[in-house]
Coordinates of C-alpha atoms and ligand atoms in Angstrom, one line a residue:
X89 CA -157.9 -56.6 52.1
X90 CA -160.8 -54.1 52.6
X91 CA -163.9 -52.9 50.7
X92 CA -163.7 -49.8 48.7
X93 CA -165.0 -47.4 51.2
X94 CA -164.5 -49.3 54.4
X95 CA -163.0 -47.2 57.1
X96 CA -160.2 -47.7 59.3
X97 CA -160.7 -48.3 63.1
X98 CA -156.9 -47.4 63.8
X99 CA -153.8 -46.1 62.1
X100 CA -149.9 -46.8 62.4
X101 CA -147.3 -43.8 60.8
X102 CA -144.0 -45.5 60.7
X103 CA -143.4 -48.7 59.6
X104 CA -139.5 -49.8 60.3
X105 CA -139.3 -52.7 63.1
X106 CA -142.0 -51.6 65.4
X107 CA -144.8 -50.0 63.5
X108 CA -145.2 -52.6 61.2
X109 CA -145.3 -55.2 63.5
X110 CA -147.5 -53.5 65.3
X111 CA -149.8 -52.8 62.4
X112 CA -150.1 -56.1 61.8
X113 CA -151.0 -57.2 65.2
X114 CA -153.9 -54.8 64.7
X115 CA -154.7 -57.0 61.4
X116 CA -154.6 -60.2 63.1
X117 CA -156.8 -59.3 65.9
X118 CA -159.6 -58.4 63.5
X119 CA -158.9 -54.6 63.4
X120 CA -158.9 -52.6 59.9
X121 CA -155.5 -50.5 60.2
X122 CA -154.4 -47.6 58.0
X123 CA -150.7 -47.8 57.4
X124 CA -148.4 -44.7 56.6
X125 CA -145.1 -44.3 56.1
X126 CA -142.9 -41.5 54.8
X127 CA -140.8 -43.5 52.5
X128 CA -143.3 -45.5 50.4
X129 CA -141.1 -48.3 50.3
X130 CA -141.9 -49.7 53.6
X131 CA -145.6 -49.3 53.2
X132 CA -145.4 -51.6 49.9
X133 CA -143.0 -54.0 51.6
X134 CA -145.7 -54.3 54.5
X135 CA -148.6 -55.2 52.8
X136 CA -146.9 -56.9 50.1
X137 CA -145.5 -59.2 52.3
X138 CA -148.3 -59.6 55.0
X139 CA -151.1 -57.7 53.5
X140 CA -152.9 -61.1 54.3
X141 CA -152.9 -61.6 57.5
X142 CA -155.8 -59.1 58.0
X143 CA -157.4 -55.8 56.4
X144 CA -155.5 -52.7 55.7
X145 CA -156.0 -49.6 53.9
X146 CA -151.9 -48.2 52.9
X147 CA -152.1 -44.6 52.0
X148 CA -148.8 -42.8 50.5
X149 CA -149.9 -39.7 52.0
X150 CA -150.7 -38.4 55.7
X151 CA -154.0 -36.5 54.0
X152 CA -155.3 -40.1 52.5
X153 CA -154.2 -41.7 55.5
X154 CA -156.1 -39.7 58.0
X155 CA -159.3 -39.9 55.6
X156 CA -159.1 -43.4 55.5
X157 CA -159.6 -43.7 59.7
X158 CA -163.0 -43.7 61.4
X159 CA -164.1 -40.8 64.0
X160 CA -162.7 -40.3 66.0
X161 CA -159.6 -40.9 64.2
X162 CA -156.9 -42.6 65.9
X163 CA -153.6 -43.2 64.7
X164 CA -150.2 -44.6 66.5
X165 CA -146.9 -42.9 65.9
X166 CA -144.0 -45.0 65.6
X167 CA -141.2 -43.3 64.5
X168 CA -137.8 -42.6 65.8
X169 CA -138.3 -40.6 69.4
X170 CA -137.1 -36.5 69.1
X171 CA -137.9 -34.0 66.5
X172 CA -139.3 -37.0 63.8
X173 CA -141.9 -37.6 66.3
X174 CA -142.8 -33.7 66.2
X175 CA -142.5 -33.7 62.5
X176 CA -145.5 -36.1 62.1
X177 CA -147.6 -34.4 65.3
X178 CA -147.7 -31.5 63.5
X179 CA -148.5 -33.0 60.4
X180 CA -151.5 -34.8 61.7
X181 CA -152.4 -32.1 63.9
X182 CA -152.8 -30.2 60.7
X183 CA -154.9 -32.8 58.6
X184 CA -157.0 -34.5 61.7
X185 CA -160.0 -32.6 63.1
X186 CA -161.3 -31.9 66.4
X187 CA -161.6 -34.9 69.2
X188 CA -159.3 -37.0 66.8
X189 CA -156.8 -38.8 69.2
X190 CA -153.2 -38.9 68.1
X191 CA -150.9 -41.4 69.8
X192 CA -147.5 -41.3 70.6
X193 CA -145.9 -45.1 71.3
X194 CA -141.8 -44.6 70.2
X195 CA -140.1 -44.5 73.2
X196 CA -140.5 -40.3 73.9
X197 CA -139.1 -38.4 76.9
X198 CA -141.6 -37.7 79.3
X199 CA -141.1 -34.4 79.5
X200 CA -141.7 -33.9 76.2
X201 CA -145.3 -35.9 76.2
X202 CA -146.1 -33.1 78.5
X203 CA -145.5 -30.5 76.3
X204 CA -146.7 -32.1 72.9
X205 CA -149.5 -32.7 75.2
X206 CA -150.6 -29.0 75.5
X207 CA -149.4 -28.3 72.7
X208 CA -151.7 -30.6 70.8
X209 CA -154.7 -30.4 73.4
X210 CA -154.6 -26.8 72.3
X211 CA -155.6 -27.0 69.2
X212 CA -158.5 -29.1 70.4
X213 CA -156.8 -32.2 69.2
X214 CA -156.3 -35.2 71.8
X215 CA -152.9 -36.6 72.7
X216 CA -151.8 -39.8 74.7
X217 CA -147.9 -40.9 75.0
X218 CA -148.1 -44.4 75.1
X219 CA -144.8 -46.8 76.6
X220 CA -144.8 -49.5 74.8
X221 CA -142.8 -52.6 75.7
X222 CA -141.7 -55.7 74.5
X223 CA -139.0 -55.2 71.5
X224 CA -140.3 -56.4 67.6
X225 CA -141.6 -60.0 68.9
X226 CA -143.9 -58.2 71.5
X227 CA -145.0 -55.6 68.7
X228 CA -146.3 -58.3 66.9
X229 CA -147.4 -60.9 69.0
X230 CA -148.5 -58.6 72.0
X231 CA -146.8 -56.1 74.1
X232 CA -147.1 -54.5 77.3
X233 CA -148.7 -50.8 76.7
X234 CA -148.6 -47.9 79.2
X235 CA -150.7 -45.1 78.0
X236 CA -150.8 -41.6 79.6
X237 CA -153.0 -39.0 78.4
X238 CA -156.4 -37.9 79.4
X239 CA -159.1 -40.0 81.0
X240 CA -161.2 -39.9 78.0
X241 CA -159.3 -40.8 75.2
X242 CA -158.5 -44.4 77.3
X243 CA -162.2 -44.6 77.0
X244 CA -162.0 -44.9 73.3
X245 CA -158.9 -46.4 72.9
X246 CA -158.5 -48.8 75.6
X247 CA -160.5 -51.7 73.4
X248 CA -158.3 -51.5 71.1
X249 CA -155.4 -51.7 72.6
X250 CA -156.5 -54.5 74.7
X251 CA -157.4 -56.2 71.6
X252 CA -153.0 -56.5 70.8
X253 CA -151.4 -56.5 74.4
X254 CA -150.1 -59.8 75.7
X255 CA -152.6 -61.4 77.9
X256 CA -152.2 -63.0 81.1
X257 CA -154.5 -65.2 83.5
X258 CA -157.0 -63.4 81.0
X259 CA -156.3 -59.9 81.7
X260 CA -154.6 -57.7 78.8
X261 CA -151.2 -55.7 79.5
X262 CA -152.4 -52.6 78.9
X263 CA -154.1 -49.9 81.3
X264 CA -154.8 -45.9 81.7
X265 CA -151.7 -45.1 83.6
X266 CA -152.6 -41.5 83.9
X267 CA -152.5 -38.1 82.8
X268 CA -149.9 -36.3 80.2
X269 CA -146.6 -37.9 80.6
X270 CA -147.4 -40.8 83.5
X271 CA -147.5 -43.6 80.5
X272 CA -144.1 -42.8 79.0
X273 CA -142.5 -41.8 82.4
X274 CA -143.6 -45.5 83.9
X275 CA -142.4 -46.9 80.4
X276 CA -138.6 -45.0 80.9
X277 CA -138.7 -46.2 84.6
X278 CA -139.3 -50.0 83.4
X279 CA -136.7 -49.7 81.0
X280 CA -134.3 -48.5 83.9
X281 CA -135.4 -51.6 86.1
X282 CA -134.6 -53.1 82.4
X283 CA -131.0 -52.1 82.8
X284 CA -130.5 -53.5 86.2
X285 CA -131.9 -56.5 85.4
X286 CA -129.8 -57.0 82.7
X287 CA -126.9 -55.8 84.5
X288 CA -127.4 -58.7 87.6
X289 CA -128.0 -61.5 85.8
X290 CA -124.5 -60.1 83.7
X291 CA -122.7 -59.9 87.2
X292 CA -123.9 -63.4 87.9
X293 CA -122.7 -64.5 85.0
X294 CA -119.1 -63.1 85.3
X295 CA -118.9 -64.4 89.1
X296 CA -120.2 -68.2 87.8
X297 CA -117.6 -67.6 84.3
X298 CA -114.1 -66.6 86.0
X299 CA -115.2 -66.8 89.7
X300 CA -116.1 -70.8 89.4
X301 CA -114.5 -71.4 86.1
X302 CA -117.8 -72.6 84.6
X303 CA -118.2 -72.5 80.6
X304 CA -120.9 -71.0 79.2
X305 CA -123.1 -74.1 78.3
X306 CA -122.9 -75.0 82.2
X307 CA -123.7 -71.6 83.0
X308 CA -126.7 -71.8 80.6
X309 CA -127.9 -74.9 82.4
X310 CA -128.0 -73.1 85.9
X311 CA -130.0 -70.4 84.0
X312 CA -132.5 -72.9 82.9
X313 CA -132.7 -74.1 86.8
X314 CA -133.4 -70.3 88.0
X315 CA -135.7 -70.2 85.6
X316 CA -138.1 -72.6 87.4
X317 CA -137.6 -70.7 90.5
X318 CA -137.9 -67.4 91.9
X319 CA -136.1 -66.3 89.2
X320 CA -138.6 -67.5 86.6
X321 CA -138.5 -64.3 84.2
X322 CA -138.2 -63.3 80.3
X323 CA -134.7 -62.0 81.0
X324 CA -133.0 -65.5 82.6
X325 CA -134.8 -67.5 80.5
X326 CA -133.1 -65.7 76.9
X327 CA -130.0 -66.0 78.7
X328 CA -129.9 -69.4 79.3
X329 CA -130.8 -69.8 75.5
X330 CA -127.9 -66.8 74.7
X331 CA -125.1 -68.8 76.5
X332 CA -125.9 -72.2 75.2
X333 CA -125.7 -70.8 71.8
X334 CA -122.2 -71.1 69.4
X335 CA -121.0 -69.0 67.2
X336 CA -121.9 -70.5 63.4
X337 CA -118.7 -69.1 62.2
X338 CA -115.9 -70.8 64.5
X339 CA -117.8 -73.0 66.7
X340 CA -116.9 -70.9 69.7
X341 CA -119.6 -69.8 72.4
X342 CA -121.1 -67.1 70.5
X343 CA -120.6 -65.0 73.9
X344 CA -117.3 -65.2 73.3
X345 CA -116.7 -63.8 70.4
X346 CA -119.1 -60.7 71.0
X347 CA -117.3 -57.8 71.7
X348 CA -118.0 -56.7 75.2
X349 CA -118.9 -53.1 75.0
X350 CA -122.6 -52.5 75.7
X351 CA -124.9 -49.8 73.9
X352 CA -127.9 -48.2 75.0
X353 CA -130.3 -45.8 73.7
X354 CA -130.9 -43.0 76.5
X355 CA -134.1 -44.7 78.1
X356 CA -131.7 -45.8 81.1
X357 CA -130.0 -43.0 81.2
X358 CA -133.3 -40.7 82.0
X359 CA -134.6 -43.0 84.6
X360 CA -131.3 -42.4 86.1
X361 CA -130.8 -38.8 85.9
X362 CA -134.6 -38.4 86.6
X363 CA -133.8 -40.1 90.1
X364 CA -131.2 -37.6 90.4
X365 CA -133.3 -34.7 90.0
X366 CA -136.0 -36.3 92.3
X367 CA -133.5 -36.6 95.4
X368 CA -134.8 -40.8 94.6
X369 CA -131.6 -43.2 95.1
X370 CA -131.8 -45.5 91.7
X371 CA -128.6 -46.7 92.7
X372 CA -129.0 -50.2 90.8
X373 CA -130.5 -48.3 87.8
X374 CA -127.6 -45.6 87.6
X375 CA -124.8 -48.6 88.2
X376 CA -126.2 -50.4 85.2
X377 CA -126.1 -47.5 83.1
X378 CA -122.6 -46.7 84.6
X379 CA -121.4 -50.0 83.9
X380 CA -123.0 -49.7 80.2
X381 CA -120.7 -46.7 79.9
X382 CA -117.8 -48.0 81.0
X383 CA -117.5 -51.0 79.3
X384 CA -117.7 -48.8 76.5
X385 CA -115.0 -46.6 77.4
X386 CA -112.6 -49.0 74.6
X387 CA -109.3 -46.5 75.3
X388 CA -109.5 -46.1 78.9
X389 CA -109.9 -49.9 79.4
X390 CA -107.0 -50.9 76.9
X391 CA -105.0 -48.4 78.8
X392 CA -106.0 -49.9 81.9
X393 CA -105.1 -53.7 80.7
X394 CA -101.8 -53.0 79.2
X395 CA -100.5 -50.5 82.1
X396 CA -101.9 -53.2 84.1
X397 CA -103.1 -51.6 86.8
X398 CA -102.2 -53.7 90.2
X399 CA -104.8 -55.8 91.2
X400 CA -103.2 -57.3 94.5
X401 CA -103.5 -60.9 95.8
X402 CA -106.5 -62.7 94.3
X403 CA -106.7 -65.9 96.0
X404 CA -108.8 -68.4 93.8
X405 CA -112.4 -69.4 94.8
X406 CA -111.8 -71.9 98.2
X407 CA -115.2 -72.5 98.7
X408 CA -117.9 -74.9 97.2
X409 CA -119.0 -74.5 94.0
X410 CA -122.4 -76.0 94.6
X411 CA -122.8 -73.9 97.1
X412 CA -121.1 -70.7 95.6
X413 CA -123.3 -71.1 92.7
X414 CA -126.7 -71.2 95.1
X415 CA -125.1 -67.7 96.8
X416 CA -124.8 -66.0 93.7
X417 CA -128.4 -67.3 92.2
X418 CA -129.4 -65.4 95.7
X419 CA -127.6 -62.6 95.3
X420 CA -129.1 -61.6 92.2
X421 CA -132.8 -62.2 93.7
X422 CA -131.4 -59.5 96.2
X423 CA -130.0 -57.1 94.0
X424 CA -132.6 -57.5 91.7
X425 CA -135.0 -57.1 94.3
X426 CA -133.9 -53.7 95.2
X427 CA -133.7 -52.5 91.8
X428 CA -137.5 -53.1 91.5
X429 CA -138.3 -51.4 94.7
X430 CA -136.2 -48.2 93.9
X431 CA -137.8 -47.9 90.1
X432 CA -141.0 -48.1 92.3
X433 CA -140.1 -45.4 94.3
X434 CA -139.4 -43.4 91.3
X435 CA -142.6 -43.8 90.1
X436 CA -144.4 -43.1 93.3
X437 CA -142.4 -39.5 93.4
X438 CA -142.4 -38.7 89.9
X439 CA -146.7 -39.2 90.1
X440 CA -146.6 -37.2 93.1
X441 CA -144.8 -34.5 91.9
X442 CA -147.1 -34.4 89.2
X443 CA -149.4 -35.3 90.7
X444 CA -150.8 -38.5 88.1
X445 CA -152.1 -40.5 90.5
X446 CA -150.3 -43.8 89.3
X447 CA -151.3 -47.1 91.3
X448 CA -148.4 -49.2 91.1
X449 CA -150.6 -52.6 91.1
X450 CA -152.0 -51.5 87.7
X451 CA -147.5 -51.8 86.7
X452 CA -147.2 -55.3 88.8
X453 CA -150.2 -56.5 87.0
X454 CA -149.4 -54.9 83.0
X455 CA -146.1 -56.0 83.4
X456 CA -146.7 -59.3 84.2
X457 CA -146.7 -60.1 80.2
X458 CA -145.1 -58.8 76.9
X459 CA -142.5 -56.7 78.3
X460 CA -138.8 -57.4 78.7
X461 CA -139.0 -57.5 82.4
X462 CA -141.3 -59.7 82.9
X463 CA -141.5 -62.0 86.0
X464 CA -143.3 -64.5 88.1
X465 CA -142.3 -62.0 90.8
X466 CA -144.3 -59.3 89.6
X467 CA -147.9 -61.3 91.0
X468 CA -145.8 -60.7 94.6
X469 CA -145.3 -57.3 94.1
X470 CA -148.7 -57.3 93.2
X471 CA -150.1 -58.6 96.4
X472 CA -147.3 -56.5 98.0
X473 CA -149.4 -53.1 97.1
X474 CA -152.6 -54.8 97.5
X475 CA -151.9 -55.7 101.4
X476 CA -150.7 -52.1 101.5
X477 CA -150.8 -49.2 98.6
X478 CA -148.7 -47.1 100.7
X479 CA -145.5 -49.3 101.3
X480 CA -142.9 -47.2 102.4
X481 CA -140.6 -48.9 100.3
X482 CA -141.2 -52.4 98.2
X483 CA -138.8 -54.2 100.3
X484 CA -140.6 -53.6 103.6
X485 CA -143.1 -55.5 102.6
X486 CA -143.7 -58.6 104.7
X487 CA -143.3 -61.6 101.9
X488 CA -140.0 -60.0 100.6
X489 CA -138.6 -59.1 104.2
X490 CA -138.9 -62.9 104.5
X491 CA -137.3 -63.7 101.3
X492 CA -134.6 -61.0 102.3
X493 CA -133.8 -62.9 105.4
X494 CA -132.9 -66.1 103.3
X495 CA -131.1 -63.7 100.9
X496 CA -129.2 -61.6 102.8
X497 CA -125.7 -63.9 104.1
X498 CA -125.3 -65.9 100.5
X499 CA -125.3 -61.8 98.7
X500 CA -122.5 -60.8 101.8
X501 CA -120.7 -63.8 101.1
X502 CA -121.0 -63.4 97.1
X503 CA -119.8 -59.3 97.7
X504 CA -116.9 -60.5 99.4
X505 CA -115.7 -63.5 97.0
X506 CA -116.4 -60.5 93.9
X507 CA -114.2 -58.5 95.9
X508 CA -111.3 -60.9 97.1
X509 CA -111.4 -62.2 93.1
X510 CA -110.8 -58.9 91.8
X511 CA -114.4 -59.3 90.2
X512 CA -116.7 -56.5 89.3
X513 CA -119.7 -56.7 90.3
X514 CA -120.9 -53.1 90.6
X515 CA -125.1 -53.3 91.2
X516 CA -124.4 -56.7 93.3
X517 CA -122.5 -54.2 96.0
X518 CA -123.8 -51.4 95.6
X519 CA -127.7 -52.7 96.1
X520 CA -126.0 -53.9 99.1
X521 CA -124.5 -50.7 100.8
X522 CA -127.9 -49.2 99.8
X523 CA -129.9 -52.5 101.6
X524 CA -127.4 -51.2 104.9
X525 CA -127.8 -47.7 104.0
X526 CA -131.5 -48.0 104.5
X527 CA -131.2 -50.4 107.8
X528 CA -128.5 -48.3 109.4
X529 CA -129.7 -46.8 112.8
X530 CA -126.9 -43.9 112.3
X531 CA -125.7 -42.3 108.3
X532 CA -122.4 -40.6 108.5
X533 CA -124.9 -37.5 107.0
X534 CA -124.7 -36.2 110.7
X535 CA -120.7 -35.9 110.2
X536 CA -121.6 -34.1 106.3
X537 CA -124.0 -32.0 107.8
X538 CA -121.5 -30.6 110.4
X539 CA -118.4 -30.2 107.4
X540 CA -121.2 -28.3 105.5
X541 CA -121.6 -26.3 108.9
X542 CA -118.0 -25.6 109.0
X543 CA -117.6 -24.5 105.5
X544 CA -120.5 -22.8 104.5
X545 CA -122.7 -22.1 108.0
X546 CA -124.9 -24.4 106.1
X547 CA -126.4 -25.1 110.1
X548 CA -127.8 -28.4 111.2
X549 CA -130.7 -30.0 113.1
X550 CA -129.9 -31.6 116.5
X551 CA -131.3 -35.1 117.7
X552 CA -132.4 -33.8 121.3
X553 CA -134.2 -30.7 120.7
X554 CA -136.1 -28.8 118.0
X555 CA -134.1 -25.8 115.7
X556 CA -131.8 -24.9 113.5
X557 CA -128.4 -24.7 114.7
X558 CA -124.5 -23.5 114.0
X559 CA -121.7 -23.5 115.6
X560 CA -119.1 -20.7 115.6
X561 CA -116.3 -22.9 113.9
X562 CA -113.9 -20.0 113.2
X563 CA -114.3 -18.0 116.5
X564 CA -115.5 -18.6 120.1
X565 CA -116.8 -22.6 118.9
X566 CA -120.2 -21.5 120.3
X567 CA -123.6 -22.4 119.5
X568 CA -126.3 -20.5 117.3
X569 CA -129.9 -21.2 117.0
X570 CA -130.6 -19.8 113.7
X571 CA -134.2 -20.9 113.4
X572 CA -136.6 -21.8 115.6
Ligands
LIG1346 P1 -136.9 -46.2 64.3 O1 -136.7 -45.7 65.6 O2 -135.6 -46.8 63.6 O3 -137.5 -45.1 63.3 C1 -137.7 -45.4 61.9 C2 -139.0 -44.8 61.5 O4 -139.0 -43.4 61.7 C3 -139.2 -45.0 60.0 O5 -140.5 -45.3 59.7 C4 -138.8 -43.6 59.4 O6 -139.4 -43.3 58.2 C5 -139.4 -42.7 60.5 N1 -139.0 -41.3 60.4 C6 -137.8 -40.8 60.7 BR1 -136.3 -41.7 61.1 N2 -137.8 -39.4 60.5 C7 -139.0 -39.1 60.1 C8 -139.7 -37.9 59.8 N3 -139.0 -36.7 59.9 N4 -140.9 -37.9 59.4 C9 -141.6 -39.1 59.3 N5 -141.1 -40.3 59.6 C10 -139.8 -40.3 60.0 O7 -138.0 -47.4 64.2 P2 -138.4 -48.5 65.3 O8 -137.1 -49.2 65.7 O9 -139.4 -49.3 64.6 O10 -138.9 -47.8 66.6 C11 -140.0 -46.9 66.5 C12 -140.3 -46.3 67.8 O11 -140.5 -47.3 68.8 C13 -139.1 -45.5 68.4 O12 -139.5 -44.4 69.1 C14 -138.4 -46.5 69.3 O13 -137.7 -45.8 70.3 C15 -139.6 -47.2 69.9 N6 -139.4 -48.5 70.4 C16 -138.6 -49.4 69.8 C17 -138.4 -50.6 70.3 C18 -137.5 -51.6 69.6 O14 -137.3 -52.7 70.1 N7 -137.0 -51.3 68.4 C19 -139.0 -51.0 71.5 C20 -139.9 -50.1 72.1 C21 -140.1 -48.9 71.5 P3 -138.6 -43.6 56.8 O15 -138.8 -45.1 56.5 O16 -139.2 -42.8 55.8 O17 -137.2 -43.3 57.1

């Protein structure tokens, strides 16, 4: 504990799950933390129960609390994202003074770190919206951290951050992402590539389960095997552990007995409307959150089941299980694959529209550790930016062209057998008409652009000359050029 009149180098305000793990982190690494919360309750609980693992200064009210931080004052906000989060702005806004930095690190819409953003900065306060990944464990033991915000508030925060984030080769998670919003608009983004991460290694689960009738301990041990390849990643390696583990109560796989409806919280959901409202195709984030939704959809899928809706023939699986197994392990590198290159292009046009400036090596290389996506993979995408920082798309570049050559006939062949078993395997195919969609020398768009023309004189372009054209569909069929 702390001396009398010792200061506090940094503050947390909320202390459920994350916050106090977070403040404790702090502790460990040799930081003096003030700790808030509004209920008193869990500020007792905290330092009762771990109040020794370093120095902190509790306060029961956000006037002590801010007193008890060192200029400039900095303290971390960690309570549940929307109008709580506003709640305690304003209340530190009101008792913190000029050049005191507040932070933002619950999972906030970006859009809304914009605007508490002004709205703080004008009141000559500083404010940075911080992502922060990496669930409870990474709270406490060291998370990957996106912060936004100005230039010079990273200067005095960045030590301090570095001193929790997860380290790797050395080098902490954490880096100024840019301005306003850019931190917790890269955070939302990583948790949509988050979703369709989770989503693949699902599908490949459900192809290996009732496509190759393999039990779940089997299926854990093939995890285990991906996990030493390619593959190697956070998310694989908890599923292996997740399917070889039974259920204490009957004995059963403990997937089994789990009922298979999955939740969210809204932070895949934004990354997929935001790619909506940016013209960007997320289609692997979007499917994830679609199939989220519908595996929710209890009523609609009962009704489905008992009106048994026809499925047609379903041959079983004819082919090799070794080798079906080794065609699905490379369709999910695929699929997976093109979910990280379309969140990448969402970043690249959300920090060109607003102009943030975000370098997507500083992503490959912060969330390389800490966060729930985290991959051997990410060091490739890494080099990936550094051979070129203006990659048209991730999956042009030339080390995963190569690894999409050796990809691309097991992920047909796995589409087809989803198909022909009467599988889902929504982000599996669809990454895959997208993959065509991209190679394709010709888009049926040329066929939409000339309904649009019939319909609405929305006019077209033409492939052997320059202009704007339409055609007279309801009268003589001739030809206008509308524009030069
Ligand atoms: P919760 O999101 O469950 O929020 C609980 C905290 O918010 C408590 O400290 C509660 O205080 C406080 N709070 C509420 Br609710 N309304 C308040 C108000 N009007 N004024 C002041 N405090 C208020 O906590 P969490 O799961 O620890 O998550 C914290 C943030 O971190 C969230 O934004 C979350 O999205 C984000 N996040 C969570 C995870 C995760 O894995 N859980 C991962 C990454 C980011 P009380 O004790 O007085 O009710």
């Amino acid at each position: 504990m702390t001396k009398k009149n010792d200061l506090a180098q940094i503050g947390v305000v909320g202390l459920a799950v994350m916050g106090s793990n977070l403040a404790r982190n702090f502790a460990r690494n040799g930081n003096t933390v003030a700790v808030y919360n509004r209920s008193p309750e869990k500020t007792r609980a905290l330092i009762s129960e771990h109040g020794s693992e370093g120095n902190f200064i509790p306060s029961e009210t956000v006037e002590d609390f801010v007193a008890s931080l060192e200029r400039p004052r900095k303290a971390i906000i960690m309570v549940k994202a929307g109008a709580a989060t506003d709640a305690v702005i304003n209340q530190l806004v009101e008792a913190m003074d000029e050049g005191d930095i507040i932070i933002d690190g619950g999972n906030a819409l970006y859009t809304d770190t914009i605007r508490r953003e002004k709205e703080v900065a004008a009141k000559g306060r500083h404010f940075v919206g911080a992502g922060i990944s990496g669930g409870e464990e990474g709270a406490l033991n060291g998370p990957s951290i996106m912060p936004g915000g100005p230039a010079e508030s990273w200067e005095t925060l960045g030590p301090i951050l570095e001193s929790i984030a997860a380290k790797v080769d050395g080098v902490p998670c954490v880096t100024h992402i840019g301005p306003d919003g850019a931190g917790h608009f890269v955070k939302m983004v990583h948790n949509g590539i988050e979703y369709a991460d989770m989503q693949v290694i699902g599908e490949a689960y459900q192809l290996l389960r009732y496509g190759a009738g393999m039990e779940p301990a089997e299926i854990a041990e093939t995890f285990k095997e991906w996990n030493s390849g390619d593959l190697d990643s956070y998310l694989i390696e908890i599923t292996a552990e997740v399917l070889a583990q039974t259920d204490p109560d009957t004995g059963r796989p403990l997937v089994d007995v789990i009922v298979d409806a999955a939740g969210q919280k809204g932070t895949g959901r934004w990354t997929a409307i935001n790619g909506l409202e940016l013209g960007v195709p997320v289609t692997a984030i979007a499917e994830a959150v679609f199939a989220r939704a519908l595996s929710s959809s209890a009523q609609q899928r009962q009704a489905a089941q008992e009106g048994e809706l026809p499925s047609g023939d379903l041959p079983a699986l004819d082919v090799d299980r070794a080798a079906f197994i080794e065609d699905v392990r490379r369709a999910l590198y695929a699929s997976k694959l093109i979910a990280y290159s379309q969140g990448f292009d969402e970043i690249k046009a959300g920090s060109d529209q607003f102009d943030w400036n975000v370098d997507p090596r500083d992503l490959a290389t912060i969330w390389r550790g800490g966060c729930i996506i985290r991959a051997k993979f990410l060091d490739r995408i890494r080099e990936a930016y550094d051979n070129n920082a203006d990659l048209p798309a991730l999956i042009l570049d030339p080390y995963f062209k190569n690894e999409l050559a050796g990809l691309i006939d097991p992920w047909r062949r796995v589409v087809v057998a989803a198909t022909r078993l009467g599988l889902p395997a929504p982000v599996f195919s669809s990454s895959l008409s997208y993959y065509d969609s991209l190679r394709a020398k010709r888009l049926p768009a040329a066929l939409i652009q000339a309904q649009r023309d019939y319909f609405g004189a929305h006019t077209f372009h033409r492939v052997d000359k320059p202009g704007v054209y339409h055609l007279e569909w309801s009268g003589d069929r001739s030809l206008t050029r509308t524009e030069n």
